[in-house]
């Protein structure tokens, strides 16, 4: 299939819907054992990338960057290049679990606190008995240490999910990517906390009202500094829109 990308503040997002992305792009790559690096990016990540060139280089090296965040979708509309739909890390993770369950794929989980990763692993085993969960490890690691990465590579997982928070999760993938022969690599942020039941995801009503970010902020007030990236992102996109309109 022909892949289309939409660039927002110099970050190229895949223009796809969830079903197409999972079943027509990612699944064939898994079956062909093509190594694949996926980044799920929201406005905060776009802002951070544009302020930190080393991190930007990493996410630009990814095979696919998906629009994780309603702000990305809104920005694409403002720039008259509307993306089809939001593809969040949490939803994409669950879609990959379903594929892995049907096809008996190998999965490795890396990240979160020790009790959280254990609860998340147990949830995966119970909910997706077809998955071969080849291992899991908490996120309190030195991301530069190769020993853990080498031990994971020896297990030959088909899907490696890293919940180390950005930018650490993408930096871990970038550093250790050459050690692996195959696998889909994706950072999933705090998704293991939700999977384990430690943090609640926003109810559907909040999601439909595009207020999932506010629900998370209410649950985790310590995130308020991170939320400052959103108005900066909006300002830059609207300034870019004016330039496009003038040209």
PDB file of C-alpha atoms in Angstrom:
ATOM      1  CA  UNK A   1       0.000   0.000   0.000  1.00  0.00           C
ATOM      2  CA  UNK A   2       1.054   3.610  -0.580  1.00  0.00           C
ATOM      3  CA  UNK A   3       1.965   5.310   2.662  1.00  0.00           C
ATOM      4  CA  UNK A   4       1.182   8.985   3.184  1.00  0.00           C
ATOM      5  CA  UNK A   5       2.763  11.262   5.766  1.00  0.00           C
ATOM      6  CA  UNK A   6       1.759  14.681   7.080  1.00  0.00           C
ATOM      7  CA  UNK A   7       4.466  16.964   8.459  1.00  0.00           C
ATOM      8  CA  UNK A   8       3.652  18.993  11.559  1.00  0.00           C
ATOM      9  CA  UNK A   9       6.403  21.280  12.891  1.00  0.00           C
ATOM     10  CA  UNK A  10       8.982  19.183  11.011  1.00  0.00           C
ATOM     11  CA  UNK A  11       7.722  15.851  12.399  1.00  0.00           C
ATOM     12  CA  UNK A  12       6.251  13.453   9.761  1.00  0.00           C
ATOM     13  CA  UNK A  13       3.132  11.633  10.979  1.00  0.00           C
ATOM     14  CA  UNK A  14       1.722   8.565   9.248  1.00  0.00           C
ATOM     15  CA  UNK A  15      -1.705   9.344   7.792  1.00  0.00           C
ATOM     16  CA  UNK A  16      -3.658   6.201   8.553  1.00  0.00           C
ATOM     17  CA  UNK A  17      -6.435   4.787  10.683  1.00  0.00           C
ATOM     18  CA  UNK A  18      -5.879   2.229  13.417  1.00  0.00           C
ATOM     19  CA  UNK A  19      -7.141  -0.800  11.478  1.00  0.00           C
ATOM     20  CA  UNK A  20      -5.086   0.003   8.404  1.00  0.00           C
ATOM     21  CA  UNK A  21      -1.966   0.783  10.414  1.00  0.00           C
ATOM     22  CA  UNK A  22      -2.106  -2.447  12.411  1.00  0.00           C
ATOM     23  CA  UNK A  23      -3.282  -4.886   9.763  1.00  0.00           C
ATOM     24  CA  UNK A  24      -1.814  -3.491   6.540  1.00  0.00           C
ATOM     25  CA  UNK A  25       1.413  -1.939   7.787  1.00  0.00           C
ATOM     26  CA  UNK A  26       2.598  -3.374  11.107  1.00  0.00           C
ATOM     27  CA  UNK A  27       1.311  -6.957  10.851  1.00  0.00           C
ATOM     28  CA  UNK A  28       2.986  -7.673   7.471  1.00  0.00           C
ATOM     29  CA  UNK A  29       6.245  -6.269   8.839  1.00  0.00           C
ATOM     30  CA  UNK A  30       6.028  -8.597  11.824  1.00  0.00           C
ATOM     31  CA  UNK A  31       5.402 -11.574   9.584  1.00  0.00           C
ATOM     32  CA  UNK A  32       8.330 -10.579   7.337  1.00  0.00           C
ATOM     33  CA  UNK A  33      10.510 -10.101  10.436  1.00  0.00           C
ATOM     34  CA  UNK A  34      11.243  -6.532   9.402  1.00  0.00           C
ATOM     35  CA  UNK A  35      12.524  -4.536  12.351  1.00  0.00           C
ATOM     36  CA  UNK A  36      10.169  -1.625  12.947  1.00  0.00           C
ATOM     37  CA  UNK A  37      10.486   1.379  15.225  1.00  0.00           C
ATOM     38  CA  UNK A  38       7.187   3.120  16.070  1.00  0.00           C
ATOM     39  CA  UNK A  39       6.922   6.390  17.976  1.00  0.00           C
ATOM     40  CA  UNK A  40       3.555   7.593  19.255  1.00  0.00           C
ATOM     41  CA  UNK A  41       3.927  11.369  19.468  1.00  0.00           C
ATOM     42  CA  UNK A  42       1.757  14.009  21.117  1.00  0.00           C
ATOM     43  CA  UNK A  43       2.325  17.806  21.132  1.00  0.00           C
ATOM     44  CA  UNK A  44       4.592  17.497  24.156  1.00  0.00           C
ATOM     45  CA  UNK A  45       6.907  15.130  22.303  1.00  0.00           C
ATOM     46  CA  UNK A  46       6.912  17.341  19.210  1.00  0.00           C
ATOM     47  CA  UNK A  47       7.881  20.343  21.344  1.00  0.00           C
ATOM     48  CA  UNK A  48      10.610  18.403  23.145  1.00  0.00           C
ATOM     49  CA  UNK A  49      11.996  17.074  19.876  1.00  0.00           C
ATOM     50  CA  UNK A  50      12.216  20.531  18.367  1.00  0.00           C
ATOM     51  CA  UNK A  51      14.100  21.756  21.434  1.00  0.00           C
ATOM     52  CA  UNK A  52      16.462  18.760  21.693  1.00  0.00           C
ATOM     53  CA  UNK A  53      18.142  17.837  18.406  1.00  0.00           C
ATOM     54  CA  UNK A  54      19.537  14.523  19.703  1.00  0.00           C
ATOM     55  CA  UNK A  55      16.028  13.340  20.553  1.00  0.00           C
ATOM     56  CA  UNK A  56      14.627  14.705  17.315  1.00  0.00           C
ATOM     57  CA  UNK A  57      17.200  12.706  15.366  1.00  0.00           C
ATOM     58  CA  UNK A  58      16.041   9.581  17.196  1.00  0.00           C
ATOM     59  CA  UNK A  59      12.349   9.952  16.460  1.00  0.00           C
ATOM     60  CA  UNK A  60      13.066  10.943  12.861  1.00  0.00           C
ATOM     61  CA  UNK A  61      14.906   7.630  12.552  1.00  0.00           C
ATOM     62  CA  UNK A  62      11.670   5.791  13.439  1.00  0.00           C
ATOM     63  CA  UNK A  63       9.825   3.970  10.671  1.00  0.00           C
ATOM     64  CA  UNK A  64       6.497   5.439  11.758  1.00  0.00           C
ATOM     65  CA  UNK A  65       5.344   8.281  13.992  1.00  0.00           C
ATOM     66  CA  UNK A  66       1.669   8.088  14.904  1.00  0.00           C
ATOM     67  CA  UNK A  67      -0.557  10.979  16.053  1.00  0.00           C
ATOM     68  CA  UNK A  68      -1.021  10.314  19.767  1.00  0.00           C
ATOM     69  CA  UNK A  69      -2.879  13.346  21.022  1.00  0.00           C
ATOM     70  CA  UNK A  70      -5.876  15.335  19.887  1.00  0.00           C
ATOM     71  CA  UNK A  71      -3.594  18.348  19.506  1.00  0.00           C
ATOM     72  CA  UNK A  72      -1.820  16.657  16.595  1.00  0.00           C
ATOM     73  CA  UNK A  73      -5.115  15.947  14.844  1.00  0.00           C
ATOM     74  CA  UNK A  74      -6.293  19.532  15.360  1.00  0.00           C
ATOM     75  CA  UNK A  75      -2.970  20.873  14.072  1.00  0.00           C
ATOM     76  CA  UNK A  76      -3.228  18.790  10.913  1.00  0.00           C
ATOM     77  CA  UNK A  77      -6.671  20.287  10.230  1.00  0.00           C
ATOM     78  CA  UNK A  78      -5.417  23.833  10.837  1.00  0.00           C
ATOM     79  CA  UNK A  79      -2.680  23.181   8.281  1.00  0.00           C
ATOM     80  CA  UNK A  80      -5.234  21.825   5.774  1.00  0.00           C
ATOM     81  CA  UNK A  81      -3.659  18.370   5.832  1.00  0.00           C
ATOM     82  CA  UNK A  82      -6.096  16.489   8.072  1.00  0.00           C
ATOM     83  CA  UNK A  83      -4.863  13.210   9.481  1.00  0.00           C
ATOM     84  CA  UNK A  84      -7.400  10.374   9.415  1.00  0.00           C
ATOM     85  CA  UNK A  85      -7.536   9.667  13.129  1.00  0.00           C
ATOM     86  CA  UNK A  86      -5.707   9.613  16.409  1.00  0.00           C
ATOM     87  CA  UNK A  87      -3.584   6.490  16.989  1.00  0.00           C
ATOM     88  CA  UNK A  88      -2.695   6.435  20.667  1.00  0.00           C
ATOM     89  CA  UNK A  89       0.015   4.355  22.249  1.00  0.00           C
ATOM     90  CA  UNK A  90      -2.407   2.668  24.652  1.00  0.00           C
ATOM     91  CA  UNK A  91      -4.909   1.730  21.943  1.00  0.00           C
ATOM     92  CA  UNK A  92      -2.166   0.607  19.585  1.00  0.00           C
ATOM     93  CA  UNK A  93      -0.643  -1.519  22.339  1.00  0.00           C
ATOM     94  CA  UNK A  94      -3.973  -3.281  22.847  1.00  0.00           C
ATOM     95  CA  UNK A  95      -4.400  -3.820  19.119  1.00  0.00           C
ATOM     96  CA  UNK A  96      -0.952  -5.421  19.006  1.00  0.00           C
ATOM     97  CA  UNK A  97      -1.912  -7.633  21.946  1.00  0.00           C
ATOM     98  CA  UNK A  98      -4.929  -8.856  19.971  1.00  0.00           C
ATOM     99  CA  UNK A  99      -2.800  -9.635  16.916  1.00  0.00           C
ATOM    100  CA  UNK A 100      -0.199 -11.378  19.085  1.00  0.00           C
ATOM    101  CA  UNK A 101      -2.928 -13.397  20.787  1.00  0.00           C
ATOM    102  CA  UNK A 102      -4.287 -14.653  17.456  1.00  0.00           C
ATOM    103  CA  UNK A 103      -0.881 -15.389  15.950  1.00  0.00           C
ATOM    104  CA  UNK A 104       0.928 -16.686  19.071  1.00  0.00           C
ATOM    105  CA  UNK A 105       3.556 -13.969  18.855  1.00  0.00           C
ATOM    106  CA  UNK A 106       6.345 -13.338  21.346  1.00  0.00           C
ATOM    107  CA  UNK A 107       6.144 -10.170  23.446  1.00  0.00           C
ATOM    108  CA  UNK A 108       8.513  -8.524  25.910  1.00  0.00           C
ATOM    109  CA  UNK A 109       7.467  -5.781  28.344  1.00  0.00           C
ATOM    110  CA  UNK A 110      10.001  -3.295  29.688  1.00  0.00           C
ATOM    111  CA  UNK A 111       9.284  -0.463  32.092  1.00  0.00           C
ATOM    112  CA  UNK A 112       7.257   0.891  35.022  1.00  0.00           C
ATOM    113  CA  UNK A 113       7.678   0.045  38.702  1.00  0.00           C
ATOM    114  CA  UNK A 114       8.302  -3.541  39.707  1.00  0.00           C
ATOM    115  CA  UNK A 115       4.828  -4.160  41.151  1.00  0.00           C
ATOM    116  CA  UNK A 116       3.228  -2.461  38.136  1.00  0.00           C
ATOM    117  CA  UNK A 117       5.082  -4.490  35.517  1.00  0.00           C
ATOM    118  CA  UNK A 118       4.286  -7.713  37.378  1.00  0.00           C
ATOM    119  CA  UNK A 119       0.576  -6.817  37.499  1.00  0.00           C
ATOM    120  CA  UNK A 120       0.624  -5.774  33.836  1.00  0.00           C
ATOM    121  CA  UNK A 121       2.320  -9.031  32.810  1.00  0.00           C
ATOM    122  CA  UNK A 122      -0.257 -11.047  34.752  1.00  0.00           C
ATOM    123  CA  UNK A 123      -3.067  -9.105  33.067  1.00  0.00           C
ATOM    124  CA  UNK A 124      -1.606  -9.851  29.628  1.00  0.00           C
ATOM    125  CA  UNK A 125      -1.269 -13.567  30.417  1.00  0.00           C
ATOM    126  CA  UNK A 126      -4.865 -13.798  31.631  1.00  0.00           C
ATOM    127  CA  UNK A 127      -6.479 -11.666  28.950  1.00  0.00           C
ATOM    128  CA  UNK A 128      -4.418 -12.902  25.994  1.00  0.00           C
ATOM    129  CA  UNK A 129      -3.580 -16.588  26.566  1.00  0.00           C
ATOM    130  CA  UNK A 130      -2.343 -16.973  22.991  1.00  0.00           C
ATOM    131  CA  UNK A 131       0.531 -14.562  23.564  1.00  0.00           C
ATOM    132  CA  UNK A 132       3.949 -15.968  24.384  1.00  0.00           C
ATOM    133  CA  UNK A 133       5.134 -13.484  26.986  1.00  0.00           C
ATOM    134  CA  UNK A 134       8.846 -14.222  26.837  1.00  0.00           C
ATOM    135  CA  UNK A 135       9.751 -11.835  29.634  1.00  0.00           C
ATOM    136  CA  UNK A 136       9.356  -8.525  31.420  1.00  0.00           C
ATOM    137  CA  UNK A 137      11.507  -6.156  33.467  1.00  0.00           C
ATOM    138  CA  UNK A 138      10.906  -3.014  35.506  1.00  0.00           C
ATOM    139  CA  UNK A 139      12.014   0.365  34.218  1.00  0.00           C
ATOM    140  CA  UNK A 140      14.593   1.254  36.853  1.00  0.00           C
ATOM    141  CA  UNK A 141      17.528   0.590  34.577  1.00  0.00           C
ATOM    142  CA  UNK A 142      20.541   2.304  33.080  1.00  0.00           C
ATOM    143  CA  UNK A 143      19.368   2.773  29.497  1.00  0.00           C
ATOM    144  CA  UNK A 144      22.978   2.668  28.303  1.00  0.00           C
ATOM    145  CA  UNK A 145      23.575  -0.801  29.785  1.00  0.00           C
ATOM    146  CA  UNK A 146      23.639  -3.387  27.002  1.00  0.00           C
ATOM    147  CA  UNK A 147      23.416  -6.533  29.145  1.00  0.00           C
ATOM    148  CA  UNK A 148      19.633  -6.384  29.592  1.00  0.00           C
ATOM    149  CA  UNK A 149      19.096  -5.512  25.931  1.00  0.00           C
ATOM    150  CA  UNK A 150      21.275  -8.439  24.854  1.00  0.00           C
ATOM    151  CA  UNK A 151      19.321 -10.837  27.066  1.00  0.00           C
ATOM    152  CA  UNK A 152      16.051  -9.566  25.557  1.00  0.00           C
ATOM    153  CA  UNK A 153      17.411  -9.905  22.025  1.00  0.00           C
ATOM    154  CA  UNK A 154      18.292 -13.543  22.706  1.00  0.00           C
ATOM    155  CA  UNK A 155      14.595 -14.226  23.389  1.00  0.00           C
ATOM    156  CA  UNK A 156      13.762 -13.029  19.841  1.00  0.00           C
ATOM    157  CA  UNK A 157      10.498 -11.232  20.711  1.00  0.00           C
ATOM    158  CA  UNK A 158       8.207 -10.113  17.889  1.00  0.00           C
ATOM    159  CA  UNK A 159       7.030  -7.064  19.833  1.00  0.00           C
ATOM    160  CA  UNK A 160       9.005  -5.071  22.410  1.00  0.00           C
ATOM    161  CA  UNK A 161       7.038  -2.482  24.401  1.00  0.00           C
ATOM    162  CA  UNK A 162       9.020   0.051  26.415  1.00  0.00           C
ATOM    163  CA  UNK A 163       7.258   2.029  29.149  1.00  0.00           C
ATOM    164  CA  UNK A 164      10.169   4.167  30.284  1.00  0.00           C
ATOM    165  CA  UNK A 165       8.568   7.519  29.521  1.00  0.00           C
ATOM    166  CA  UNK A 166       9.875   9.797  26.834  1.00  0.00           C
ATOM    167  CA  UNK A 167      12.662  10.522  25.984  1.00  0.00           C
ATOM    168  CA  UNK A 168      14.168   7.500  27.780  1.00  0.00           C
ATOM    169  CA  UNK A 169      12.079   4.859  26.008  1.00  0.00           C
ATOM    170  CA  UNK A 170      12.999   6.071  22.525  1.00  0.00           C
ATOM    171  CA  UNK A 171      16.636   6.529  23.540  1.00  0.00           C
ATOM    172  CA  UNK A 172      16.694   2.925  24.807  1.00  0.00           C
ATOM    173  CA  UNK A 173      15.296   1.647  21.507  1.00  0.00           C
ATOM    174  CA  UNK A 174      17.696   3.729  19.438  1.00  0.00           C
ATOM    175  CA  UNK A 175      20.771   2.603  21.377  1.00  0.00           C
ATOM    176  CA  UNK A 176      19.993  -1.109  21.388  1.00  0.00           C
ATOM    177  CA  UNK A 177      18.133  -1.478  18.074  1.00  0.00           C
ATOM    178  CA  UNK A 178      21.192  -2.960  16.279  1.00  0.00           C
ATOM    179  CA  UNK A 179      21.308  -5.856  18.764  1.00  0.00           C
ATOM    180  CA  UNK A 180      17.982  -7.230  17.510  1.00  0.00           C
ATOM    181  CA  UNK A 181      17.363  -9.223  14.345  1.00  0.00           C
ATOM    182  CA  UNK A 182      13.622  -8.538  14.287  1.00  0.00           C
ATOM    183  CA  UNK A 183      10.779  -6.996  16.251  1.00  0.00           C
ATOM    184  CA  UNK A 184       8.386  -4.085  16.472  1.00  0.00           C
ATOM    185  CA  UNK A 185       9.641  -1.577  19.044  1.00  0.00           C
ATOM    186  CA  UNK A 186       7.298   0.982  20.560  1.00  0.00           C
ATOM    187  CA  UNK A 187       7.396   3.273  23.573  1.00  0.00           C
ATOM    188  CA  UNK A 188       4.119   3.243  25.476  1.00  0.00           C
ATOM    189  CA  UNK A 189       4.712   5.792  28.246  1.00  0.00           C
ATOM    190  CA  UNK A 190       2.430   5.149  31.217  1.00  0.00           C
ATOM    191  CA  UNK A 191       0.354   2.467  29.506  1.00  0.00           C
ATOM    192  CA  UNK A 192       1.505  -0.296  31.855  1.00  0.00           C
ATOM    193  CA  UNK A 193       0.164   1.746  34.799  1.00  0.00           C
ATOM    194  CA  UNK A 194      -3.242   1.790  33.112  1.00  0.00           C
ATOM    195  CA  UNK A 195      -2.986  -1.878  32.148  1.00  0.00           C
ATOM    196  CA  UNK A 196      -2.134  -2.811  35.736  1.00  0.00           C
ATOM    197  CA  UNK A 197      -4.997  -0.726  37.116  1.00  0.00           C
ATOM    198  CA  UNK A 198      -2.765   1.723  38.979  1.00  0.00           C
ATOM    199  CA  UNK A 199      -4.005   4.648  36.872  1.00  0.00           C
ATOM    200  CA  UNK A 200      -7.442   4.951  35.296  1.00  0.00           C
ATOM    201  CA  UNK A 201      -7.776   5.957  31.689  1.00  0.00           C
ATOM    202  CA  UNK A 202     -10.190   8.775  30.955  1.00  0.00           C
ATOM    203  CA  UNK A 203     -13.791   7.599  30.497  1.00  0.00           C
ATOM    204  CA  UNK A 204     -15.098   7.534  26.930  1.00  0.00           C
ATOM    205  CA  UNK A 205     -17.060  10.771  27.497  1.00  0.00           C
ATOM    206  CA  UNK A 206     -13.851  12.648  28.356  1.00  0.00           C
ATOM    207  CA  UNK A 207     -12.130  11.119  25.335  1.00  0.00           C
ATOM    208  CA  UNK A 208     -14.951  12.156  23.003  1.00  0.00           C
ATOM    209  CA  UNK A 209     -14.870  15.693  24.430  1.00  0.00           C
ATOM    210  CA  UNK A 210     -11.113  15.763  23.700  1.00  0.00           C
ATOM    211  CA  UNK A 211     -10.396  16.290  27.396  1.00  0.00           C
ATOM    212  CA  UNK A 212      -8.367  13.184  28.121  1.00  0.00           C
ATOM    213  CA  UNK A 213      -5.358  15.401  28.889  1.00  0.00           C
ATOM    214  CA  UNK A 214      -7.382  17.235  31.574  1.00  0.00           C
ATOM    215  CA  UNK A 215      -8.536  13.958  33.137  1.00  0.00           C
ATOM    216  CA  UNK A 216      -4.912  12.810  33.368  1.00  0.00           C
ATOM    217  CA  UNK A 217      -3.887  16.139  34.867  1.00  0.00           C
ATOM    218  CA  UNK A 218      -6.582  15.834  37.542  1.00  0.00           C
ATOM    219  CA  UNK A 219      -5.349  12.333  38.362  1.00  0.00           C
ATOM    220  CA  UNK A 220      -1.693  13.337  38.263  1.00  0.00           C
ATOM    221  CA  UNK A 221      -1.336  17.045  39.159  1.00  0.00           C
ATOM    222  CA  UNK A 222       2.453  16.705  38.993  1.00  0.00           C
ATOM    223  CA  UNK A 223       2.080  16.681  35.188  1.00  0.00           C
ATOM    224  CA  UNK A 224       1.161  20.391  35.085  1.00  0.00           C
ATOM    225  CA  UNK A 225       4.619  21.513  33.968  1.00  0.00           C
ATOM    226  CA  UNK A 226       4.526  19.052  31.085  1.00  0.00           C
ATOM    227  CA  UNK A 227       1.172  20.461  29.998  1.00  0.00           C
ATOM    228  CA  UNK A 228       2.784  23.842  29.337  1.00  0.00           C
ATOM    229  CA  UNK A 229       4.074  22.383  26.081  1.00  0.00           C
ATOM    230  CA  UNK A 230       0.526  22.350  24.645  1.00  0.00           C
ATOM    231  CA  UNK A 231      -0.055  26.127  24.373  1.00  0.00           C
ATOM    232  CA  UNK A 232       3.471  26.547  22.952  1.00  0.00           C
ATOM    233  CA  UNK A 233       2.670  23.888  20.343  1.00  0.00           C
ATOM    234  CA  UNK A 234      -0.638  25.553  19.450  1.00  0.00           C
ATOM    235  CA  UNK A 235       1.030  28.960  19.087  1.00  0.00           C
ATOM    236  CA  UNK A 236       3.692  27.569  16.733  1.00  0.00           C
ATOM    237  CA  UNK A 237       1.149  25.715  14.591  1.00  0.00           C
ATOM    238  CA  UNK A 238      -1.094  28.767  14.248  1.00  0.00           C
ATOM    239  CA  UNK A 239       1.897  30.906  13.326  1.00  0.00           C
ATOM    240  CA  UNK A 240       2.821  28.324  10.694  1.00  0.00           C
ATOM    241  CA  UNK A 241      -0.763  28.350   9.397  1.00  0.00           C
ATOM    242  CA  UNK A 242      -0.573  32.103   8.869  1.00  0.00           C
ATOM    243  CA  UNK A 243       2.635  31.671   6.869  1.00  0.00           C
ATOM    244  CA  UNK A 244       0.993  28.994   4.730  1.00  0.00           C
ATOM    245  CA  UNK A 245      -2.042  31.177   4.146  1.00  0.00           C
ATOM    246  CA  UNK A 246       0.096  34.150   3.120  1.00  0.00           C
ATOM    247  CA  UNK A 247       2.094  32.052   0.685  1.00  0.00           C
TER     248      UNK A 247
END
